[in-house]
Amino acid sequence: MPKQEAEQTKDKAAHSSMPALPKALEKRVSLKWLTMEALSKVAMRYGSGSQPARVVLLTAWGKIEGRLEEIKPSYAESFTKQGETLTPDVASMVTHMRTELLALYEKEEQKLELIDAAPILSLTDVTLGQGTEQVQLPQLTVFADQVIGFSLVSVPQVH
């Protein structure tokens, strides 16, 4: 098997656990979401241990600070076990439920068109700031198109 075919087979196998995307989501990508994914990778690189570095997102509403999290590969994996307790990852659960609903609606309506891309960002350990007021949340899901600017909370010194 040629090298290129072997790599394609390997890529397909790696993604086989992910559910098939509904047709309305195929070949759609948001550059803003892709930029946030790149920020997530940078935050992981400069984080401590398995914790990604904290990021600041500037929106029209105000400042959002937290840790960017990956959407889990499936609805069933959208829980974190802490001792005897399960904590749901709401962003992952909603993303998978949205995909299932879209697939269901596509079966009923063949020419379904999305009116927006609406990619989302999942954050944990969140501090919302507007003026002098601050609110703490364990999780927050933000639509990527609401982000105006971003940074790491602490920019590392690289030698």
C-alpha positions as semicolon CSV with decimal commas, in nm:
position;residue;x (nm);y (nm);z (nm)
1;M;0,000;0,000;0,000
2;P;0,150;0,340;-0,094
3;K;0,246;0,572;0,193
4;Q;-0,029;0,826;0,119
5;E;-0,303;0,556;0,123
6;A;-0,166;0,416;0,450
7;E;-0,183;0,763;0,609
8;Q;-0,539;0,815;0,484
9;T;-0,644;0,476;0,624
10;K;-0,481;0,566;0,958
11;D;-0,663;0,903;0,962
12;K;-0,998;0,736;0,892
13;A;-0,942;0,485;1,171
14;A;-0,851;0,763;1,415
15;H;-1,176;0,945;1,337
16;S;-1,401;0,638;1,317
17;S;-1,514;0,681;1,679
18;M;-1,655;1,025;1,596
19;P;-2,017;1,030;1,477
20;A;-2,082;1,107;1,111
21;L;-2,153;1,474;1,052
22;P;-2,491;1,573;0,910
23;K;-2,464;1,697;0,551
24;A;-2,537;2,058;0,658
25;L;-2,214;2,055;0,863
26;E;-1,984;1,897;0,606
27;K;-1,702;2,111;0,467
28;R;-1,786;2,408;0,690
29;V;-1,518;2,575;0,896
30;S;-1,507;2,902;1,085
31;L;-1,171;3,080;1,075
32;K;-1,248;3,232;1,416
33;W;-1,315;2,886;1,563
34;L;-0,996;2,755;1,401
35;T;-0,804;3,044;1,558
36;M;-0,951;2,958;1,899
37;E;-0,845;2,594;1,846
38;A;-0,491;2,719;1,778
39;L;-0,508;2,928;2,099
40;S;-0,620;2,614;2,285
41;K;-0,312;2,424;2,158
42;V;-0,083;2,711;2,261
43;A;-0,250;2,725;2,605
44;M;-0,192;2,351;2,649
45;R;0,172;2,387;2,549
46;Y;0,233;2,665;2,805
47;G;0,011;2,523;3,078
48;S;0,125;2,337;3,386
49;G;0,104;1,958;3,385
50;S;-0,223;1,849;3,226
51;Q;-0,388;2,187;3,293
52;P;-0,390;2,430;3,000
53;A;-0,286;2,789;3,068
54;R;-0,572;3,026;3,142
55;V;-0,692;3,243;2,855
56;V;-0,869;3,578;2,840
57;L;-1,139;3,628;2,578
58;L;-1,264;3,978;2,511
59;T;-1,627;3,999;2,395
60;A;-1,871;4,287;2,346
61;W;-2,015;4,193;2,686
62;G;-1,686;4,201;2,873
63;K;-1,391;3,983;2,974
64;I;-1,408;3,605;3,004
65;E;-1,117;3,424;3,169
66;G;-1,085;3,046;3,193
67;R;-0,936;2,730;3,049
68;L;-1,029;2,625;2,694
69;E;-1,144;2,264;2,686
70;E;-1,181;2,015;2,400
71;I;-1,527;1,890;2,307
72;K;-1,539;1,524;2,414
73;P;-1,551;1,262;2,134
74;S;-1,900;1,136;2,226
75;Y;-2,203;1,217;2,440
76;A;-2,126;0,917;2,664
77;E;-1,774;1,053;2,733
78;S;-1,908;1,397;2,830
79;F;-1,869;1,331;3,201
80;T;-1,574;1,373;3,438
81;K;-1,558;1,137;3,734
82;Q;-1,443;1,289;4,062
83;G;-1,458;1,023;4,331
84;E;-1,815;0,892;4,331
85;T;-1,954;1,194;4,146
86;L;-1,999;1,252;3,774
87;T;-1,978;1,609;3,645
88;P;-2,133;1,665;3,303
89;D;-1,945;1,866;3,040
90;V;-2,240;2,069;2,917
91;A;-2,068;2,206;2,604
92;S;-1,979;1,854;2,485
93;M;-2,325;1,720;2,562
94;V;-2,498;2,005;2,379
95;T;-2,264;1,972;2,079
96;H;-2,342;1,601;2,040
97;M;-2,715;1,654;2,098
98;R;-2,712;1,934;1,837
99;T;-2,547;1,700;1,584
100;E;-2,803;1,426;1,654
101;L;-3,094;1,670;1,620
102;L;-2,955;1,808;1,296
103;A;-2,919;1,456;1,153
104;L;-3,277;1,380;1,258
105;Y;-3,409;1,699;1,097
106;E;-3,215;1,624;0,778
107;K;-3,401;1,293;0,745
108;E;-3,728;1,487;0,742
109;E;-3,611;1,782;0,531
110;Q;-3,363;1,694;0,255
111;K;-3,268;2,052;0,163
112;L;-3,195;2,178;0,511
113;E;-2,958;2,476;0,517
114;L;-2,788;2,623;0,821
115;I;-2,814;3,000;0,852
116;D;-2,499;3,032;1,062
117;A;-2,194;2,821;1,144
118;A;-2,219;2,880;1,522
119;P;-1,906;2,697;1,642
120;I;-1,872;2,698;2,020
121;L;-1,591;2,726;2,273
122;S;-1,595;2,536;2,600
123;L;-1,433;2,696;2,904
124;T;-1,390;2,572;3,261
125;D;-1,291;2,748;3,584
126;V;-1,439;3,070;3,444
127;T;-1,431;3,427;3,572
128;L;-1,663;3,673;3,399
129;G;-1,570;4,038;3,436
130;Q;-1,761;4,348;3,341
131;G;-1,626;4,668;3,492
132;T;-1,550;4,593;3,857
133;E;-1,802;4,308;3,887
134;Q;-1,682;3,948;3,867
135;V;-1,876;3,620;3,857
136;Q;-1,724;3,269;3,895
137;L;-1,864;2,975;3,697
138;P;-1,745;2,613;3,677
139;Q;-1,822;2,599;3,299
140;L;-1,921;2,838;3,022
141;T;-1,994;2,782;2,655
142;V;-1,933;3,077;2,423
143;F;-2,015;3,111;2,055
144;A;-1,680;3,165;1,883
145;D;-1,811;3,452;1,672
146;Q;-1,857;3,660;1,990
147;V;-1,482;3,678;2,056
148;I;-1,326;4,014;1,969
149;G;-0,977;3,946;2,106
150;F;-0,779;3,698;2,315
151;S;-0,461;3,638;2,512
152;L;-0,307;3,402;2,762
153;V;-0,355;3,529;3,119
154;S;0,017;3,496;3,172
155;V;0,238;3,515;2,864
156;P;0,542;3,291;2,923
157;Q;0,901;3,404;2,879
158;V;1,066;3,177;2,621
159;H;1,445;3,161;2,612
